[in-house]
């Protein structure tokens, strides 16, 4: 069967590769699930892996099959699988356990080992192929009524985790009633985080560069949040208008903006960083000012990566509620389909060149 792979360490090595179709018996104990892949989403991580900024092949292999945002249909299950059945729509989590205590309790996303295993990213093959086999533990059912949002399940799990972690951490306050939140960036994570925060009842301001109206501002408006173009409104003007935010989630992929956000967080607030970049940018930061504000304001900076099955389930519930509250808004994120694995070059071109491509995904197979 066909798969889209890279040669880790070699820039721009994305290619089509013939690989073996996996079989159920590759998972012990009758717990395997064979998934026929329907769609796979790609994002900046795939672009940066193809740029050889990070990403490693599984031990013994020279290639890495990419793609970590999966959507498919169950084709066969092992005899002890209870969670899903043939014909169910499913997605799969990304990170696989290492050996730390966090991995042993199913929170692989919190591993305390330096080395981590992520399908399609690091040391494990991904989903940009025709079939994959996985242990039932890592397969998450997607409700039939959400199948039109297919590849959003994985990015949504990251948004769900980021917000959940913020609330968990803020239990330090005993009472925390956040009112104003800023979301930095209106890419897929920014928009999905906007939804999660709206569903928690916050007043949400989503900041992005482009001037409204544009597709991103339309989606933000559709979610009953407020879109702010940073070209039109400065940080200071926005803070004057809204008061300092209780919560800021950075999803820009710009480390400069992630640090800049530190100057604007409210007292007792939390800033969550979700974006990463494999780059090596440097910029000047007003360290005295931030140091003083953060100590005198009891502020918290939190990094959040990946998501475990619990966050996938939370995210899927929020997508379902989001569809009821704001019908047909979330589907607008799915802007750029590419037909067939063999069109991988077009997929990468969209990721690299098309700044308006909010979400690129591959239609791998029809139902
Ligand atoms: C993925 C996460 C992953 C992170 C770091 C993101 O693009 O969505 O699942 O943990 O990259 O590799
Ligand atoms: Zn991703």
CSV table of C-alpha atoms in Angstrom, one decimal, residues 122-343:
chain,number,residue,atom,x,y,z
A,122,UNK,CA,9.0,11.0,16.3
A,123,UNK,CA,10.2,7.4,16.3
A,124,UNK,CA,6.8,6.0,15.2
A,125,UNK,CA,5.2,5.9,11.8
A,126,UNK,CA,2.2,8.1,11.1
A,127,UNK,CA,-1.2,7.8,9.4
A,128,UNK,CA,-0.6,9.2,5.9
A,129,UNK,CA,-1.2,5.8,4.4
A,130,UNK,CA,-4.1,3.5,3.4
A,131,UNK,CA,-4.4,1.4,6.6
A,132,UNK,CA,-3.0,1.4,10.1
A,133,UNK,CA,-3.2,-1.0,13.0
A,134,UNK,CA,-3.3,0.3,16.6
A,135,UNK,CA,-4.1,-1.0,20.0
A,136,UNK,CA,-7.7,-0.2,21.0
A,137,UNK,CA,-6.4,1.9,23.9
A,138,UNK,CA,-5.3,4.5,21.5
A,139,UNK,CA,-8.3,4.5,19.2
A,140,UNK,CA,-11.0,7.1,19.9
A,141,UNK,CA,-14.5,6.8,18.5
A,142,UNK,CA,-15.8,9.8,16.4
A,143,UNK,CA,-19.6,10.2,16.6
A,144,UNK,CA,-21.3,9.8,13.2
A,145,UNK,CA,-22.8,13.3,13.5
A,146,UNK,CA,-19.3,14.8,13.6
A,147,UNK,CA,-17.8,12.9,10.6
A,148,UNK,CA,-17.9,16.1,8.5
A,149,UNK,CA,-15.3,17.6,10.9
A,150,UNK,CA,-13.0,14.5,10.5
A,151,UNK,CA,-9.4,15.7,10.8
A,152,UNK,CA,-10.2,18.3,13.4
A,153,UNK,CA,-10.2,15.7,16.2
A,154,UNK,CA,-6.5,15.7,16.9
A,155,UNK,CA,-6.0,19.5,16.8
A,156,UNK,CA,-9.1,19.8,19.0
A,157,UNK,CA,-7.6,17.4,21.6
A,158,UNK,CA,-4.6,19.8,21.9
A,159,UNK,CA,-6.9,22.8,22.4
A,160,UNK,CA,-8.9,20.9,25.0
A,161,UNK,CA,-5.8,19.9,26.9
A,162,UNK,CA,-4.4,23.4,26.9
A,163,UNK,CA,-7.5,24.9,28.4
A,164,UNK,CA,-8.1,22.0,30.8
A,165,UNK,CA,-4.5,22.3,32.1
A,166,UNK,CA,-5.0,26.0,32.7
A,167,UNK,CA,-8.0,25.3,34.9
A,168,UNK,CA,-6.3,22.5,36.7
A,169,UNK,CA,-3.3,24.7,37.4
A,170,UNK,CA,-5.5,27.6,38.6
A,171,UNK,CA,-6.9,25.5,41.4
A,172,UNK,CA,-3.9,27.1,43.2
A,173,UNK,CA,-6.2,30.1,43.5
A,174,UNK,CA,-8.9,28.2,45.4
A,175,UNK,CA,-11.4,30.5,43.6
A,176,UNK,CA,-10.8,31.3,40.0
A,177,UNK,CA,-13.5,32.9,37.9
A,178,UNK,CA,-11.8,34.0,34.7
A,179,UNK,CA,-13.8,36.4,32.6
A,180,UNK,CA,-11.6,37.7,29.8
A,181,UNK,CA,-9.4,35.5,27.6
A,182,UNK,CA,-7.2,36.3,24.7
A,183,UNK,CA,-6.3,33.7,22.1
A,184,UNK,CA,-3.2,34.6,20.1
A,185,UNK,CA,-3.4,33.3,16.6
A,186,UNK,CA,-6.4,32.2,14.5
A,187,UNK,CA,-5.0,29.1,12.9
A,188,UNK,CA,-6.6,25.8,13.7
A,189,UNK,CA,-5.5,25.6,17.3
A,190,UNK,CA,-6.4,29.3,17.9
A,191,UNK,CA,-9.9,28.9,16.5
A,192,UNK,CA,-10.6,25.6,18.3
A,193,UNK,CA,-9.3,27.1,21.6
A,194,UNK,CA,-11.7,30.0,21.0
A,195,UNK,CA,-14.5,27.5,20.9
A,196,UNK,CA,-13.4,25.7,24.0
A,197,UNK,CA,-13.3,29.0,25.9
A,198,UNK,CA,-16.6,30.3,24.6
A,199,UNK,CA,-18.2,27.0,25.8
A,200,UNK,CA,-16.8,27.7,29.3
A,201,UNK,CA,-18.5,31.1,29.2
A,202,UNK,CA,-15.6,33.4,28.8
A,203,UNK,CA,-15.5,36.7,26.9
A,204,UNK,CA,-13.0,35.7,24.2
A,205,UNK,CA,-10.8,38.0,22.0
A,206,UNK,CA,-9.0,36.2,19.2
A,207,UNK,CA,-6.0,38.1,17.9
A,208,UNK,CA,-4.5,37.7,14.4
A,209,UNK,CA,-2.7,39.8,11.9
A,210,UNK,CA,-5.1,40.0,9.0
A,211,UNK,CA,-7.6,42.8,8.8
A,212,UNK,CA,-11.3,41.8,9.0
A,213,UNK,CA,-13.3,40.7,7.2
A,214,UNK,CA,-11.6,37.5,6.3
A,215,UNK,CA,-12.3,33.8,6.8
A,216,UNK,CA,-10.7,33.7,10.2
A,217,UNK,CA,-12.7,36.7,11.4
A,218,UNK,CA,-15.8,35.2,10.0
A,219,UNK,CA,-15.2,32.0,12.0
A,220,UNK,CA,-14.4,33.9,15.2
A,221,UNK,CA,-17.6,35.9,14.8
A,222,UNK,CA,-19.6,32.8,14.1
A,223,UNK,CA,-18.3,31.5,17.5
A,224,UNK,CA,-19.6,34.7,19.1
A,225,UNK,CA,-16.1,35.7,20.0
A,226,UNK,CA,-14.4,39.0,19.0
A,227,UNK,CA,-11.7,39.1,16.3
A,228,UNK,CA,-8.9,41.6,16.8
A,229,UNK,CA,-6.6,42.5,14.0
A,230,UNK,CA,-3.2,43.3,15.5
A,231,UNK,CA,-2.6,45.6,12.5
A,232,UNK,CA,-5.5,47.7,13.6
A,233,UNK,CA,-5.5,47.5,17.4
A,234,UNK,CA,-2.5,47.6,19.6
A,235,UNK,CA,-2.1,45.5,22.8
A,236,UNK,CA,-2.4,48.6,24.9
A,237,UNK,CA,-5.6,49.7,23.2
A,238,UNK,CA,-7.1,46.3,23.6
A,239,UNK,CA,-6.2,46.0,27.2
A,240,UNK,CA,-7.7,49.5,27.8
A,241,UNK,CA,-10.9,48.3,26.3
A,242,UNK,CA,-11.2,44.8,28.0
A,243,UNK,CA,-9.1,45.0,31.1
A,244,UNK,CA,-6.1,42.7,31.5
A,245,UNK,CA,-7.0,39.1,30.5
A,246,UNK,CA,-7.3,36.4,33.1
A,247,UNK,CA,-6.1,33.8,30.6
A,248,UNK,CA,-4.0,34.0,27.5
A,249,UNK,CA,-3.5,31.1,25.1
A,250,UNK,CA,-0.7,31.5,22.6
A,251,UNK,CA,-1.2,29.5,19.4
A,252,UNK,CA,0.9,31.7,17.0
A,253,UNK,CA,3.9,29.6,16.5
A,254,UNK,CA,5.9,32.8,17.1
A,255,UNK,CA,8.2,32.7,20.1
A,256,UNK,CA,8.4,36.5,20.0
A,257,UNK,CA,4.7,36.8,20.4
A,258,UNK,CA,4.6,34.1,23.1
A,259,UNK,CA,7.0,36.2,25.2
A,260,UNK,CA,5.3,39.5,24.3
A,261,UNK,CA,2.0,38.2,25.7
A,262,UNK,CA,3.7,38.1,29.2
A,263,UNK,CA,3.5,41.8,29.4
A,264,UNK,CA,-0.3,41.9,29.2
A,265,UNK,CA,-1.6,39.1,31.5
A,266,UNK,CA,-3.8,40.1,34.4
A,267,UNK,CA,-3.1,39.5,38.1
A,268,UNK,CA,-3.2,35.8,39.2
A,269,UNK,CA,-3.6,34.9,35.5
A,270,UNK,CA,-2.2,32.1,33.5
A,271,UNK,CA,-0.5,32.2,30.1
A,272,UNK,CA,-0.5,28.9,28.2
A,273,UNK,CA,2.0,28.3,25.4
A,274,UNK,CA,0.9,25.7,22.8
A,275,UNK,CA,2.9,26.8,19.8
A,276,UNK,CA,6.4,25.6,18.9
A,277,UNK,CA,8.9,26.2,16.2
A,278,UNK,CA,12.0,24.4,15.3
A,279,UNK,CA,13.7,27.7,14.5
A,280,UNK,CA,16.4,29.6,16.2
A,281,UNK,CA,14.9,33.1,16.5
A,282,UNK,CA,16.1,35.6,19.1
A,283,UNK,CA,14.5,38.8,20.3
A,284,UNK,CA,14.9,41.3,23.1
A,285,UNK,CA,12.6,41.0,26.1
A,286,UNK,CA,12.0,43.6,28.9
A,287,UNK,CA,13.1,41.1,31.6
A,288,UNK,CA,13.0,43.6,34.6
A,289,UNK,CA,9.5,44.7,33.8
A,290,UNK,CA,8.2,41.2,33.3
A,291,UNK,CA,10.0,39.8,36.3
A,292,UNK,CA,8.5,42.5,38.6
A,293,UNK,CA,5.0,42.1,37.1
A,294,UNK,CA,5.0,38.3,37.4
A,295,UNK,CA,6.2,38.1,40.9
A,296,UNK,CA,3.9,40.9,42.2
A,297,UNK,CA,1.0,39.5,40.2
A,298,UNK,CA,1.4,35.7,41.1
A,299,UNK,CA,1.3,34.9,37.4
A,300,UNK,CA,1.7,31.5,35.9
A,301,UNK,CA,3.3,30.4,32.6
A,302,UNK,CA,2.3,26.9,31.4
A,303,UNK,CA,3.5,24.9,28.4
A,304,UNK,CA,1.1,22.3,26.9
A,305,UNK,CA,1.9,19.7,24.4
A,306,UNK,CA,0.0,16.8,22.8
A,307,UNK,CA,-3.1,15.2,24.4
A,308,UNK,CA,-4.1,11.9,25.8
A,309,UNK,CA,-7.3,10.0,25.2
A,310,UNK,CA,-9.2,11.9,27.9
A,311,UNK,CA,-8.5,15.2,26.1
A,312,UNK,CA,-9.6,13.6,22.8
A,313,UNK,CA,-12.9,12.7,24.4
A,314,UNK,CA,-13.3,16.2,26.0
A,315,UNK,CA,-12.5,17.8,22.7
A,316,UNK,CA,-15.0,15.7,20.8
A,317,UNK,CA,-17.7,16.6,23.3
A,318,UNK,CA,-16.9,20.3,22.8
A,319,UNK,CA,-17.0,19.9,19.0
A,320,UNK,CA,-20.4,18.3,19.3
A,321,UNK,CA,-21.7,21.1,21.6
A,322,UNK,CA,-20.0,23.6,19.3
A,323,UNK,CA,-21.9,22.3,16.3
A,324,UNK,CA,-25.2,22.7,18.2
A,325,UNK,CA,-24.4,26.2,19.4
A,326,UNK,CA,-22.9,27.5,16.3
A,327,UNK,CA,-24.1,25.3,13.4
A,328,UNK,CA,-21.8,25.0,10.4
A,329,UNK,CA,-19.1,27.3,11.6
A,330,UNK,CA,-16.4,24.8,12.5
A,331,UNK,CA,-16.5,23.1,9.1
A,332,UNK,CA,-15.2,26.4,7.6
A,333,UNK,CA,-11.8,25.6,9.1
A,334,UNK,CA,-11.4,22.7,6.6
A,335,UNK,CA,-10.3,24.9,3.7
A,336,UNK,CA,-7.9,22.9,1.5
A,337,UNK,CA,-8.5,19.3,0.5
A,338,UNK,CA,-6.0,17.4,-1.6
A,339,UNK,CA,-7.2,14.3,-3.4
A,340,UNK,CA,-5.1,11.1,-3.0
A,341,UNK,CA,-1.8,10.3,-1.3
A,342,UNK,CA,-0.1,10.6,-4.7
A,343,UNK,CA,-0.7,14.3,-4.6
